[in-house]
C-alpha positions as a Python dict, from the first residue, in 0.01 Angstrom:
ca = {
    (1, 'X'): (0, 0, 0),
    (2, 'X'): (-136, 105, 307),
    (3, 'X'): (-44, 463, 432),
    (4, 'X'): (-154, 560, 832),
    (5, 'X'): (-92, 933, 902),
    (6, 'X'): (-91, 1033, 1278),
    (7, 'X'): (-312, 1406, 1308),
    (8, 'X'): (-454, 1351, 1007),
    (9, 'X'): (-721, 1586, 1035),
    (10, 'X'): (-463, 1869, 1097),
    (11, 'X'): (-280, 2115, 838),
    (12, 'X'): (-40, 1901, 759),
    (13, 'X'): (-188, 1544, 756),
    (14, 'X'): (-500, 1619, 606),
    (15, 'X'): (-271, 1767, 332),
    (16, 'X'): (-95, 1422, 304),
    (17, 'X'): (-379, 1222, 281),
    (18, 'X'): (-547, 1451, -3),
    (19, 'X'): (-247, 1431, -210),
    (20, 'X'): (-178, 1073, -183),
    (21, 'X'): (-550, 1015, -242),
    (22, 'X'): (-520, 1184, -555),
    (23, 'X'): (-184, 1117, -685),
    (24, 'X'): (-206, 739, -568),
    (25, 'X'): (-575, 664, -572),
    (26, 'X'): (-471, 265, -489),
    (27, 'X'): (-310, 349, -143),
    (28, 'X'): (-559, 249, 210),
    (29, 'X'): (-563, 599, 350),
    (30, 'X'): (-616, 600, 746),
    (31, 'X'): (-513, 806, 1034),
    (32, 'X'): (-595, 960, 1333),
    (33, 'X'): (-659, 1290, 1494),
    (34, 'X'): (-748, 1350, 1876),
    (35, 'X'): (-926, 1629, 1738),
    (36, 'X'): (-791, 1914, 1991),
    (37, 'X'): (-872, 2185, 1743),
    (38, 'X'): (-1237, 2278, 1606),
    (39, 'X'): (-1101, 2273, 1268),
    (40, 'X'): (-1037, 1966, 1258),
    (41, 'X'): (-1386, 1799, 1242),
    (42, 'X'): (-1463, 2016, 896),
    (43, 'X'): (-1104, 1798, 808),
    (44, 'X'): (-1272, 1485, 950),
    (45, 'X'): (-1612, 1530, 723),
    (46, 'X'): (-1382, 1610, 407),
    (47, 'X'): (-1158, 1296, 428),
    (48, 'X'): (-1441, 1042, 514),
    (49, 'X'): (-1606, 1170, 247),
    (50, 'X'): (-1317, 1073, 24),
    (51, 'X'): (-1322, 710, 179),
    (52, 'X'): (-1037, 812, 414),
    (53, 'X'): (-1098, 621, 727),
    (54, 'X'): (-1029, 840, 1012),
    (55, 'X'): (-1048, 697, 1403),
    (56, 'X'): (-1055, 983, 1721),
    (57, 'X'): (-725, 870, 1904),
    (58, 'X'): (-430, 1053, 2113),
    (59, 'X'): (-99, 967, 2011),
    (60, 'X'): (34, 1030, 2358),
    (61, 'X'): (-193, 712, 2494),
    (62, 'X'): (-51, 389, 2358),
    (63, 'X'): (-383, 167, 2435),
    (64, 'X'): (-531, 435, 2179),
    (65, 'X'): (-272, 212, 1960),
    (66, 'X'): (-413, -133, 2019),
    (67, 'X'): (-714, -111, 1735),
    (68, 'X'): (-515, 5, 1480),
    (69, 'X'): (-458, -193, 1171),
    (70, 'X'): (-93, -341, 1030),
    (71, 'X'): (30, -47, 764),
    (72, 'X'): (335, -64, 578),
    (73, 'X'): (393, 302, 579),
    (74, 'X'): (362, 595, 862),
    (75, 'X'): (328, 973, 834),
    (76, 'X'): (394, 1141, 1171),
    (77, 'X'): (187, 1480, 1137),
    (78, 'X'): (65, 1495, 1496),
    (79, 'X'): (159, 1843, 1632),
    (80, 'X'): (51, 2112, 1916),
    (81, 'X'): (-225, 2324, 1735),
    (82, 'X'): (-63, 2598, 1868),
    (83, 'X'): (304, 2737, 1983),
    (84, 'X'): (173, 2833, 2297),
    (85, 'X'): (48, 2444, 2440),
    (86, 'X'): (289, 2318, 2704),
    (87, 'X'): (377, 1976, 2758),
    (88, 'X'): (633, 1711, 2617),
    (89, 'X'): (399, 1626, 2315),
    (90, 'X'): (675, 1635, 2048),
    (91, 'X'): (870, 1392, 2284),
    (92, 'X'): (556, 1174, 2330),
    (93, 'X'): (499, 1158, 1966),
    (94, 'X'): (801, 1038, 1847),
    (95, 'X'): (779, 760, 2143),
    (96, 'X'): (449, 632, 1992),
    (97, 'X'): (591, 598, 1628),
    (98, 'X'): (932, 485, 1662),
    (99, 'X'): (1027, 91, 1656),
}
């Protein structure tokens, strides 16, 4: 099974991908992050580390989208790292994932 998780070095999808690399070690783990928050790099070192292949791409660019492999599943974790960030990126994200 392959699994692709969209901010995967974030809270949430980093989360997802070190559960499902534990609890089912024979899923292809891969995501990406566009790595607006510092945090997310220590995230980036972790996963790699656990053969989690992680690519810098933004969600809201869809030619970002053209190198990605064929999954069968998607986890849509991309988020604003904070409450305060303006712009339609909930709106943008659900775009990119849909169909």
């Amino acid at each position: 099974m392959k699994l692709f998780i969209t901010g995967i070095c974030g809270f949430v999808g980093s989360s997802f991908a070190n559960w499902f690399h534990e609890h089912r070690p024979s899923f292809k783990i891969s995501g990406i992050d566009d790595f607006a928050r510092p945090g997310s790099e220590i995230n980036r070192s972790h996963l790699r580390s656990r053969g989690i292949t992680v690519q810098h791409a933004d969600i809201r660019n869809a030619s970002d989208f053209e190198s990605l492999p064929a999954v069968d599943w998607v986890i849509d974790a991309a988020a604003n790292p904070s409450v305060l960030s303006k712009g339609d990126y909930q709106k943008k994200s659900s775009e990119a994932t849909e169909g």
